Short mmCIF file of C-alpha atoms in Angstrom, two decimals:
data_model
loop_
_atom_site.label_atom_id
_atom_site.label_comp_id
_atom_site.label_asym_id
_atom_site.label_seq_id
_atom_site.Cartn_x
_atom_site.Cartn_y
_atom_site.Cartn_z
CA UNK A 18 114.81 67.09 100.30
CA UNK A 19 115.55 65.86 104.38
CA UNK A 20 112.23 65.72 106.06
CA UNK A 21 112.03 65.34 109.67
CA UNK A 22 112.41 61.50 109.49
CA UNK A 23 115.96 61.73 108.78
CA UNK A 24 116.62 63.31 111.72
CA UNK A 25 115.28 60.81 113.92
CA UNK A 26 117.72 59.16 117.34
CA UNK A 27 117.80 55.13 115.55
CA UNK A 28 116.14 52.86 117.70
CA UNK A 29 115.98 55.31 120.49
CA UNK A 30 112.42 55.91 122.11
CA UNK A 31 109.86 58.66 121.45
CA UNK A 32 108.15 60.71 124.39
CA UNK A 33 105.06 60.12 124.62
CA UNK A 34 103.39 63.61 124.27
CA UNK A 35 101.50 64.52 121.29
CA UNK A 36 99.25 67.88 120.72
CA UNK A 37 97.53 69.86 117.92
CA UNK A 38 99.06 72.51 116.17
CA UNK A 39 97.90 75.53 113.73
CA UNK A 40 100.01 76.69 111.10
CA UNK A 41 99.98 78.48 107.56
CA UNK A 42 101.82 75.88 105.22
CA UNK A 43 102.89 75.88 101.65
CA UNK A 44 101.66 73.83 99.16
CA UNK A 45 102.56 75.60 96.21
CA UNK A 46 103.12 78.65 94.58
CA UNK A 47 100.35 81.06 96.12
CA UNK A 48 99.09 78.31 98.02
CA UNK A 49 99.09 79.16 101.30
CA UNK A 50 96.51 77.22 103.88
CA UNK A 51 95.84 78.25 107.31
CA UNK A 52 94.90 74.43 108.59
CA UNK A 53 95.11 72.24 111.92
CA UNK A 54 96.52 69.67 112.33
CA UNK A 55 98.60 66.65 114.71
CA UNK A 56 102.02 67.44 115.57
CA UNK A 57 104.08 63.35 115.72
CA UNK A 58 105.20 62.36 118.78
CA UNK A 59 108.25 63.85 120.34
CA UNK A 60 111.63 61.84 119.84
CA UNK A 61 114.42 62.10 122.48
CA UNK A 62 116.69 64.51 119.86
CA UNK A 63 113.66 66.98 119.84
CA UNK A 64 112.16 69.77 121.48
CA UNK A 65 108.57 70.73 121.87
CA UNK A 66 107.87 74.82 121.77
CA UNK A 67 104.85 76.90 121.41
CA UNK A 68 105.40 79.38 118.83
CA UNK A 69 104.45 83.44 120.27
CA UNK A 70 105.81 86.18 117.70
CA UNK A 71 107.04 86.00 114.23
CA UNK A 72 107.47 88.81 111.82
CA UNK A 73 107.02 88.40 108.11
CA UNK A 74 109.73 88.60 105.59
CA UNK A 75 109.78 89.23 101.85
CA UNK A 76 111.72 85.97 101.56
CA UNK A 77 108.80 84.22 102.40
CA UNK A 78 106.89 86.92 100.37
CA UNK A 79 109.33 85.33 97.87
CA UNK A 80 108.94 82.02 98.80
CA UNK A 81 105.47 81.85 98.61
CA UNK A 82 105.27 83.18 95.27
CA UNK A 83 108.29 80.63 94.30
CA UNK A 84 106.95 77.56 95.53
CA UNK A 85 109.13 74.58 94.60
CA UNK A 86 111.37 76.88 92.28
CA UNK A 87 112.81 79.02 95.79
CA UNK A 88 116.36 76.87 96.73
CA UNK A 89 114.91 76.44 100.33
CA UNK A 90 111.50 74.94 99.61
CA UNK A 91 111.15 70.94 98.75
CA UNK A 92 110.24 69.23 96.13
CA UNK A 93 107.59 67.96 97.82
CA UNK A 94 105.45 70.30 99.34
CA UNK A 95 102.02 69.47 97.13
CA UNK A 96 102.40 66.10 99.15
CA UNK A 97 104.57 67.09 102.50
CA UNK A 98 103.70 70.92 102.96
CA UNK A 99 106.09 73.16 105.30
CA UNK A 100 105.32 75.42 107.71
CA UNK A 101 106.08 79.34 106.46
CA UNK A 102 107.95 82.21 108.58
CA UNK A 103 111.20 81.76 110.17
CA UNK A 104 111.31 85.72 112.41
CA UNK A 105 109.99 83.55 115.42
CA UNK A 106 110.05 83.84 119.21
CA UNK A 107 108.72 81.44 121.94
CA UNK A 108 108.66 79.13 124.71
CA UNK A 109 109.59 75.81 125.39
CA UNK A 110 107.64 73.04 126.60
CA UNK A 111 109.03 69.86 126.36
CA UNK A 112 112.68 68.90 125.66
CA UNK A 113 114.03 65.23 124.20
CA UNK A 114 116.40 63.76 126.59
CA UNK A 115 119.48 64.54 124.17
CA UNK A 116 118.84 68.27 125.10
CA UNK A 117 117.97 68.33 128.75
CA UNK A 118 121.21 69.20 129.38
CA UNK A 119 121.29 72.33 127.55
CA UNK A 120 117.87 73.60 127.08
CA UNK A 121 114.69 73.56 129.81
CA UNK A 122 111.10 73.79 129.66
CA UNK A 123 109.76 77.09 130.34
CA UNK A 124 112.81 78.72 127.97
CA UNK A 125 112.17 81.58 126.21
CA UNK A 126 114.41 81.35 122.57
CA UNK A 127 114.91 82.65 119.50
CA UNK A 128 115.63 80.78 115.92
CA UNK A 129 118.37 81.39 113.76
CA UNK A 130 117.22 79.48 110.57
CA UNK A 131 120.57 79.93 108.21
CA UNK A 132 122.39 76.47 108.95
CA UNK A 133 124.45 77.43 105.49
CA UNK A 134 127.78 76.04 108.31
CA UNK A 135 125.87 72.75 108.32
CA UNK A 136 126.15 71.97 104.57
CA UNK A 137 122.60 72.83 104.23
CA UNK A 138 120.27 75.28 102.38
CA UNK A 139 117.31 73.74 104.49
CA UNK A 140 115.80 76.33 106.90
CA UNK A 141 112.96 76.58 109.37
CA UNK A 142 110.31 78.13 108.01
CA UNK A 143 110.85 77.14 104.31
CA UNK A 144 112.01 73.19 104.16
CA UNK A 145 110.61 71.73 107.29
CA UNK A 146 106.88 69.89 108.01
CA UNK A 147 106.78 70.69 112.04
CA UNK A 148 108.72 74.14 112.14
CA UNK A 149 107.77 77.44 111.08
CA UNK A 150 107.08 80.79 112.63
CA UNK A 151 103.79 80.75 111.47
CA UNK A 152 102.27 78.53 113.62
CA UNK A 153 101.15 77.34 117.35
CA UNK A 154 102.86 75.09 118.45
CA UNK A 155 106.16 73.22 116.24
CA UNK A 156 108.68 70.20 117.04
CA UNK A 157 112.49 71.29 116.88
CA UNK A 158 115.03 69.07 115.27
CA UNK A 159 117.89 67.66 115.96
CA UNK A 160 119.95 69.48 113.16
CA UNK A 161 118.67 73.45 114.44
CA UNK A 162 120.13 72.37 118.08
CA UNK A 163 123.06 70.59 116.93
CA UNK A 164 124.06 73.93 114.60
CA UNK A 165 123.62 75.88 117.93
CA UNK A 166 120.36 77.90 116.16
CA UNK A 167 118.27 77.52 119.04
CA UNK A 168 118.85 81.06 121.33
CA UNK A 169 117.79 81.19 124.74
CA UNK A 170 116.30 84.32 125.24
CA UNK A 171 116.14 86.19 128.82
CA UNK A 172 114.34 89.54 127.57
CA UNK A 173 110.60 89.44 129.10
CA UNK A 174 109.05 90.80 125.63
CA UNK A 175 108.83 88.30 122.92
CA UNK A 176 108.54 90.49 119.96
CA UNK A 177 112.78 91.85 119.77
CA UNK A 178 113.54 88.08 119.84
CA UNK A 179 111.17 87.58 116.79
CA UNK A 180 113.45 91.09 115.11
CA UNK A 181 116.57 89.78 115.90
CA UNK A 182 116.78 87.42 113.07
CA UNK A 183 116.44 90.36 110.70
CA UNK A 184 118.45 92.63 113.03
CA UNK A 185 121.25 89.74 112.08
CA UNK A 186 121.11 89.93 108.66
CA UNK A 187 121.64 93.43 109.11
CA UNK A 188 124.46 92.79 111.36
CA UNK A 189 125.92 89.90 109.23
CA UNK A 190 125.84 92.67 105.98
CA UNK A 191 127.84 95.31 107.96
CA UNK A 192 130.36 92.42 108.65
CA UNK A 193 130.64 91.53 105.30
CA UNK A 194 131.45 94.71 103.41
CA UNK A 195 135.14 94.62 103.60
CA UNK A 196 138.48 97.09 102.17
CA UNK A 197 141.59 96.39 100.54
CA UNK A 198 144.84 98.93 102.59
CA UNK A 199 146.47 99.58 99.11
CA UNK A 200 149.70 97.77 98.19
CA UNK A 201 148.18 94.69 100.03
CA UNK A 202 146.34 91.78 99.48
CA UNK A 203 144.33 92.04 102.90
CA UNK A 204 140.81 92.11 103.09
CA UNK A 205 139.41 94.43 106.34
CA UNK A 206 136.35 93.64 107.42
CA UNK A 207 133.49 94.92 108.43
CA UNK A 208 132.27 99.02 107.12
CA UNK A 209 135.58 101.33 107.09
CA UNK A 210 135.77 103.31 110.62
CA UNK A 211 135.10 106.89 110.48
CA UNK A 212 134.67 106.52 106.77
CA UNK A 213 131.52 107.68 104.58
CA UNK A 214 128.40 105.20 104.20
CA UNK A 215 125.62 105.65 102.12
CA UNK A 216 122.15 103.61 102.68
CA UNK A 217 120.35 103.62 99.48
CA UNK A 218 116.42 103.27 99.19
CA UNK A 219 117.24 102.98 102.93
CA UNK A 220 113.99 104.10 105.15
CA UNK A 221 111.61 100.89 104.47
CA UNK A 222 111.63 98.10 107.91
CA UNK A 223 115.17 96.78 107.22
CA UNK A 224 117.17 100.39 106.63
CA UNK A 225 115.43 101.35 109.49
CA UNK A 226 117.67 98.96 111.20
CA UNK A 227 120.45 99.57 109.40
CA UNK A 228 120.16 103.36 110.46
CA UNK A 229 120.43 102.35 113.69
CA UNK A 230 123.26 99.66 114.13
CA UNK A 231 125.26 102.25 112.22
CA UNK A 232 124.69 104.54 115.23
CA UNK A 233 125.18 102.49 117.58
CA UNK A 234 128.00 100.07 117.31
CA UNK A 235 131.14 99.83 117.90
CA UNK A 236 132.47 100.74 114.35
CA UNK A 237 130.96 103.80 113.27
CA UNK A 238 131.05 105.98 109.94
CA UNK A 239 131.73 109.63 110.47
CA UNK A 240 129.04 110.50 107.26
CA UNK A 241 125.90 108.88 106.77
CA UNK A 242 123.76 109.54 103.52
CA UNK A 243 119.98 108.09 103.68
CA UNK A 244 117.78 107.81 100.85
CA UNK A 245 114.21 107.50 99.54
CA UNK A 246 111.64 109.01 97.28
CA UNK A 247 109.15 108.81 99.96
CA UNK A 248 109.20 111.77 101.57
CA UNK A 249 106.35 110.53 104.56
CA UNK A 250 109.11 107.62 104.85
CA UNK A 251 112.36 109.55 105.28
CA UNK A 252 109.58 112.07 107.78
CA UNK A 253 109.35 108.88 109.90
CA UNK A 254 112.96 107.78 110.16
CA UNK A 255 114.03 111.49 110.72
CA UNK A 256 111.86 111.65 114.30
CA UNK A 257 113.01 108.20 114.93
CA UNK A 258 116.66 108.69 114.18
CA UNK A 259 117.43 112.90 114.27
CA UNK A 260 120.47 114.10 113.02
CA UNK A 261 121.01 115.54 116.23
CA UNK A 262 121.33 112.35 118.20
CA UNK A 263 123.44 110.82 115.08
CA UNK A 264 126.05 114.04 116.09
CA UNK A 265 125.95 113.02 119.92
CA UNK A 266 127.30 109.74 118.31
CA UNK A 267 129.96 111.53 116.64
CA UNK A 268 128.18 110.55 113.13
CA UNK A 269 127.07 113.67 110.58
CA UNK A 270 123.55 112.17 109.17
CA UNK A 271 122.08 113.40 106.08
CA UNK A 272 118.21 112.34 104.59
CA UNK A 273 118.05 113.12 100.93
CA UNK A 274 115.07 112.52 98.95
CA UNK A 275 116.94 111.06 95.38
CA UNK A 276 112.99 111.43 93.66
CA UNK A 277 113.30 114.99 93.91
CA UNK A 278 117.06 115.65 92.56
CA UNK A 279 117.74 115.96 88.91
CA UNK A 280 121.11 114.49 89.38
CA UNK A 281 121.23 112.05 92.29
CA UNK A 282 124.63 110.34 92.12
CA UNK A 283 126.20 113.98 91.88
CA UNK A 284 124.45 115.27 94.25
CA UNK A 285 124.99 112.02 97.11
CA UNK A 286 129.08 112.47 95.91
CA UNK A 287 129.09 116.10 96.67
CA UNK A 288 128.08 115.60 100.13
CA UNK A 289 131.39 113.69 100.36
CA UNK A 290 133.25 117.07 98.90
CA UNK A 291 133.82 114.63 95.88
CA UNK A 292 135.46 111.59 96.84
CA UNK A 293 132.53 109.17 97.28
CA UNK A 294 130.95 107.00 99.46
CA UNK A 295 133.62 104.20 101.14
CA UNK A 296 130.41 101.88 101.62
CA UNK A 297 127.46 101.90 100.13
CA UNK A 298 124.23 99.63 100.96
CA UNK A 299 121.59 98.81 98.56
CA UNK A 300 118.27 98.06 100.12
CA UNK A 301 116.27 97.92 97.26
CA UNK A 302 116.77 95.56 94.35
CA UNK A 303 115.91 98.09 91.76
CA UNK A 304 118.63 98.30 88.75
CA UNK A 305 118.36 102.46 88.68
CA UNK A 306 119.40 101.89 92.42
CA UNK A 307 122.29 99.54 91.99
CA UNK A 308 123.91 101.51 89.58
CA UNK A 309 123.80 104.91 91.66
CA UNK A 310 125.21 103.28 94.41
CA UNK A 311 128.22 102.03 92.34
CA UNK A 312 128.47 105.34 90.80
CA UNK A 313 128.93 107.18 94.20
CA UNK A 314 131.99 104.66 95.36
CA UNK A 315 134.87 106.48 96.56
CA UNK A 316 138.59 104.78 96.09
CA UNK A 317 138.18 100.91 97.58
CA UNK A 318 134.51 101.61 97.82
CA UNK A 319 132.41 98.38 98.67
CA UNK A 320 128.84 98.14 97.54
CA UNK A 321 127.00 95.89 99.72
CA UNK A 322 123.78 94.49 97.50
CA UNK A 323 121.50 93.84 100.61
CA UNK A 324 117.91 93.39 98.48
CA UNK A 325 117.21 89.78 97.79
CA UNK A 326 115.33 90.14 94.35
CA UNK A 327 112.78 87.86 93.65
CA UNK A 328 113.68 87.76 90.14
CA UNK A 329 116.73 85.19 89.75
CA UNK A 330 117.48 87.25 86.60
CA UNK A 331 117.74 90.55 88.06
CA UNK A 332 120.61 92.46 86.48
CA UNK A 333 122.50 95.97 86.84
CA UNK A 334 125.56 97.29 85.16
CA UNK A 335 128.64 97.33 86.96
CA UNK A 336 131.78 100.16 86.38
CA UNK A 337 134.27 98.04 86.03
CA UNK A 338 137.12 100.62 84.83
CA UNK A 339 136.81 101.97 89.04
CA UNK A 340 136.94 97.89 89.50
CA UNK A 341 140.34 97.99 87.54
CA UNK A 342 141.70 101.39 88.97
CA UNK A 343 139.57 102.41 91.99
CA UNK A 344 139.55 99.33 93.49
CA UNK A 345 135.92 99.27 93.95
CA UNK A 346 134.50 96.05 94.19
CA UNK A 347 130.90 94.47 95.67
CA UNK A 348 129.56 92.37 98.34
CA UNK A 349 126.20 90.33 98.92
CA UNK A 350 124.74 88.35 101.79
CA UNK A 351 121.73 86.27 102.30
CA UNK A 352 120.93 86.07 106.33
CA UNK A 353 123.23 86.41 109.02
CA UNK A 354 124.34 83.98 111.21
CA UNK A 355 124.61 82.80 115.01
CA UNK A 356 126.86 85.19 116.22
CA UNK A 357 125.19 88.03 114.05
CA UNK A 358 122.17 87.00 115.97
CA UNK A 359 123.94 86.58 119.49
CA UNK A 360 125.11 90.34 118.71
CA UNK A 361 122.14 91.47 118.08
CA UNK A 362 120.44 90.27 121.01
CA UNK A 363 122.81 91.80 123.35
CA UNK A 364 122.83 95.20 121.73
CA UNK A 365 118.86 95.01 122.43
CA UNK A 366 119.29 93.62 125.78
CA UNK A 367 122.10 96.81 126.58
CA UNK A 368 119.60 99.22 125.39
CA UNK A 369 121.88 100.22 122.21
CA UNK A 370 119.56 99.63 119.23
CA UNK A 371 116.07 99.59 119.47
CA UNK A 372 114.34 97.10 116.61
CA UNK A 373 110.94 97.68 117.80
CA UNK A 374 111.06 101.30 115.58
CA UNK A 375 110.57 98.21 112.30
CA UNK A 376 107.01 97.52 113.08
CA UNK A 377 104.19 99.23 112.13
CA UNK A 378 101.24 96.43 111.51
CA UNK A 379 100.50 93.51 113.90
CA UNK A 380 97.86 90.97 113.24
CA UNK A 381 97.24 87.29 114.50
CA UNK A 382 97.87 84.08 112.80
CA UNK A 383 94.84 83.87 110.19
CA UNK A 384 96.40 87.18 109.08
CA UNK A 385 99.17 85.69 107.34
CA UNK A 386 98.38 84.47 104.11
CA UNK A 387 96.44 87.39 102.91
CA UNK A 388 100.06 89.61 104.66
CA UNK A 389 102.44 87.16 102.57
CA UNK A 390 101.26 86.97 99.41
CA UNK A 391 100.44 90.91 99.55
CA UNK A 392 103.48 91.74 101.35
CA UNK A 393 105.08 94.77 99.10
CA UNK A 394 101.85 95.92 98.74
CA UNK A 395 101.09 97.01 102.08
CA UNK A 396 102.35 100.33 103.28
CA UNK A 397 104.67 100.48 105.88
CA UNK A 398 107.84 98.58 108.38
CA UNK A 399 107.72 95.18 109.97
CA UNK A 400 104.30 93.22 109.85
CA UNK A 401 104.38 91.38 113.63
CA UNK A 402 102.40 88.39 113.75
CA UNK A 403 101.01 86.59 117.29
CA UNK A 404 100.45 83.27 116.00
CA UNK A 405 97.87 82.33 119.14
CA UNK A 406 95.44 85.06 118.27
CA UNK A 407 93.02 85.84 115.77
CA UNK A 408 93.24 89.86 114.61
CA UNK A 409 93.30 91.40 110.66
CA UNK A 410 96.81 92.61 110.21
CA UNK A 411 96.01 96.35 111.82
CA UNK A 412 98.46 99.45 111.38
CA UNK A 413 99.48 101.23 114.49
CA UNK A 414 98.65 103.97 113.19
CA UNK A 415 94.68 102.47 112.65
CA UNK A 416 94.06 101.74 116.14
CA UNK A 417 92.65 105.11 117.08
CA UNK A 418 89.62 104.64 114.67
CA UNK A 419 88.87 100.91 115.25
CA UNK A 420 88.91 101.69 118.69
CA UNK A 421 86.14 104.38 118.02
CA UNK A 422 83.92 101.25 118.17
CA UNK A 423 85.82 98.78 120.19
CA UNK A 424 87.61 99.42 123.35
CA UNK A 425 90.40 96.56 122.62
CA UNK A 426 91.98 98.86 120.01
CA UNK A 427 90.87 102.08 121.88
CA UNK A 428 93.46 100.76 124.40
CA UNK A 429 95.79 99.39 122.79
CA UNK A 430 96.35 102.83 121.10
CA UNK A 431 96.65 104.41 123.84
CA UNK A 432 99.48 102.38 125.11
CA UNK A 433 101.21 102.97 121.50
CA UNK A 434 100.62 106.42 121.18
CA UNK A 435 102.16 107.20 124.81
CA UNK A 436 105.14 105.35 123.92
CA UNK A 437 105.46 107.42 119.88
CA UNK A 438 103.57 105.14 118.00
CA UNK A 439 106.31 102.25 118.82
CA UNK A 440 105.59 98.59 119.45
CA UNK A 441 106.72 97.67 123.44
CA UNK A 442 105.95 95.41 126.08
CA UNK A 443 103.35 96.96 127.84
CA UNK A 444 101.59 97.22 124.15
CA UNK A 445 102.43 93.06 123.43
CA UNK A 446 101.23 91.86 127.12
CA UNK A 447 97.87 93.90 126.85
CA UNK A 448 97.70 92.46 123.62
CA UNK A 449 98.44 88.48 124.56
CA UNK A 450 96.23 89.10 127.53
CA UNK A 451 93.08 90.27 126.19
CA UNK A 452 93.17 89.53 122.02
CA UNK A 453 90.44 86.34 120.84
CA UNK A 454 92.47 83.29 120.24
CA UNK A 455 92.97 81.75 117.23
#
C-alpha cells in the first residue's frame, strides 16, 4: 500500500507549518477511534485544508466493517491507520508551491476520491493517513491534485459540495447504462431518451437523487416507475418529487409500493402496456430485487446494478434466454468520476437538482463512529456530518422536541421547518455559528 511518503517532491523543501488535527481513523474491522493527533509538515506538492462537511456512506459503512479485507483499505492500518469518509467539503489554507498556480488559500473545494484513471484503487478517505472527510483539518497529496480531484467550489453553502460526490455516482450510473440500435454493434450511452426507466427499492438517500437527475437533465425518460415497501418512504419522495412537477417535465411518474402487490414484476411491466422497462436501476442489493428488475426488461433493456453489497459473494439469477434474444444485458459502477462530479456541481449551482432533499440527520464529528458502524440501522436519507463541532447525530425531524429544552435546536427547527424540513444554508450557517466545537 502507497502511504503519503511516496508522494513526497525528492529533495525539495517542506513548509514549515505544522498543526493538530482530529479525525475518526481505522484500525481495523469495527475499530473506529475518534483521536488527535499532529498533522507532518507541509511539502511543496501539498495542500493544507480544514475539513467542514462530509456525509457518510455505506462504503465506509462497508469499509469499516471490512477492515483490511475492503480493496481500498491497507494492509497496514493496525500500524498506519487512515482517516474514514471521503463526501467532504472545505477550505483551503495553505498550498505547496507546486500548486500555487492553480489552487489559493481561502478556496472553497470539493474531493473526488475515485482516481481508478490513475492506475489506482487508493482513495481519500479509505487508503490515506492525512486525508479523510472525517476529520479537522487533513494534508492533500500530490496524486488527488495531479488526477485533477481537487474541485474548487464557488457555492457559499458547504454541505451540496459534500453531496456532490454521491450526486456523481449517480450521474456516472446514468452514463453508464448504455443500448445496442439493432443490426449494430454500437453501444449508446447513457439511459434511452424518452424511453421507460424503472428505479427499484428507489426512495432511500441515493434514489432520492436519482429521482431527481432523471427530472432534470438533459436526457429524460418519458415513464418513470419508483419503488419501495416503505410506504412513509415513497410518502416522503412523493411531496418532494410530485408527479405533477415530473409532467411539467414532460416525464409520467409512477410510486408503487412492490410490498403490497402479489405480483410485482407483472404489475411494474403492465404499466409499460407490456413491453418492459428500457432501463432499470437497482438500488438495493437484495437478490428478490435484482431478479425483478431483470424480469421487467423490455427489448435491449439495461439493468444498471447500482447497490454495492457488502457481501463479495452476493449472487442473483440472471435470464439469460432475453440475454440471447432480447438483447438484454447489465451494467455496474462503483463511483463516478471528475466530470460526473463537475456535472453535478453545475446542475446544483443552475438550480436544476436539489441534493439537499438526501439529508435527514446531521451530527458533529464525535458522531461518526457510533453513525458508521450503525449506518443501515438508522432510519432515514443522508447522515451530514460537521467535522468542527460536537452534536449526537440528530434527525431533522427531532429538533422540535430537543429544542423543548434547549433553544439551539428550538431554532434550528425553525429554520428547517420554514424551508419543508430540508437542509439549506441559512440552517448550516446558524449551525457553524452557534454549535460547541469539537
Amino acid at each position: 500500500m502507497e502511504l503519503r511518503e511516496n508522494f513526497r517532491v525528492p529533495r525539495g523543501k517542506k513548509i514549515k507549518l505544522k498543526m493538530k488535527t482530529k479525525a475518526v481513523r481505522i484500525y481495523g474491522k469495527k475499530d473506529l477511534r475518534l483521536e488527535e493527533f499532529d498533522l507532518p509538515e507541509l511539502n511543496e506538492d501539498e495542500i493544507l485544508a480544514q475539513v467542514i462537511s462530509d456525509s457518510i456512506c455505506m462504503s465506509s459503512h462497508k469499509a469499516a466493517l471490512q477492515g483490511i479485507e475492503h480493496k481500498r483499505v491497507p494492509d497496514d492500518i493496525d500500524i498506519n491507520p487512515t482517516i474514514i469518509g471521503h463526501e467532504f467539503a472545505g477550505v483551503i489554507l495553505e498550498v505547496g508551491r507546486k500548486w500555487r498556480h492553480k489552487y489559493s488559500e481561502g478556496q472553497k473545494f470539493s474531493i473526488q476520491p475515485a482516481m481508478a484513471h490513475m492506475g489506482t484503487l487508493d482513495a481519500p478517505g479509505y487508503s490515506y493517513r492525512f486525508i479523510g472527510g472525517d476529520a479537522t483539518h487533513i494534508i492533500i497529496p500530490d496524486i488527488v491534485m495531479e488526477a485533477d480531484c481537487l474541485l474548487p467550489y464557488e457555492g457559499e453553502a458547504y454541505f451540496p459540495a459534500s453531496l456532490s460526490e454521491p450526486m456523481s455516482c449517480i450521474v456516472g450510473a446514468f452514463h453508464a447504462s448504455y443500448h445496442i440500435p439493432p443490426g449494430t454493434y454500437v453501444h449508446e450511452m447513457g439511459i434511452r431518451q424518452g424511453g421507460k426507466m424503472a428505479i427499484l427499492a428507489g426512495v432511500g438517500p441515493m434514489g432520492l437523487g436519482a429521482i431527481d437527475y432523471a427530472l432534470h437533465q438533459s436526457r429524460k425518460p418519458s415513464l418513470l416507475v419508483v419503488t419501495d415497501i416503505d410506504d412513509s418512504r415513497i410518502s416522503r419522495a412523493a411531496c418532494l418529487f410530485p408527479p405533477e412537477h415530473a409532467e411539467k417535465e414532460g416525464i409520467k411518474l409512477i410510486y408503487v409500493n412492490t410490498g403490497r402487490i402479489s405480483d410485482p414484476a407483472g404489475h411494474l411491466r403492465d404499466l409499460t402496456g407490456g413491453s418492459g422497462y428500457d432501463d432499470v436501476f437497482v438500488f438495493a442489493p437484495v437478490k428478490q430485487v435484482v431478479e425483478q428488475g431483470d424480469a421487467i426488461l423490455g427489448f435491449d433493456g439495461c439493468l444498471n446494478f447500482f447497490a454495492g453489497p457488502v457481501n463479495p459473494e452476493f449472487r442473483a439469477e440472471f435470464n439469460f434466454y432475453n440475454v440471447h434474444y432480447a438483447f438484454t444485458h447489465i451494467v455496474g459502477t462503483s463511483g463516478g468520476n471528475t466530470d460526473d462530479m463537475r456535472e453535478s456541481l453545475r446542475l446544483m449551482g443552475e438550480d436544476r437538482i436539489n441534493p439537499a432533499v438526501m439529508i435527514t440527520h446531521v451530527g458533529g464529528l464525535d458522531a461518526v463512529i457510533e453513525t458508521t458502524l450503525n449506518l443501515p440501522h438508522i432510519p432515514g436519507g443522508k447522515k451530514l456530518i460537521y467535522t468542527n463541532i460536537s452534536m449526537p447525530l440528530t434527525s431533522l425531524y427531532e429538533l422540535r422536541e430537543k429544542g423543548k429544552d434547549n433553544p439551539f435546536y428550538a431554532t434550528l427547527h425553525e429554520i428547517v421547518t420554514q424551508n419543508a424540513y430540508i437542509w439549506n444554508l441559512e440552517a448550516e450557517k446558524y449551525l457553524l455559528a452557534n454549535a460547541k466545537p469539537v
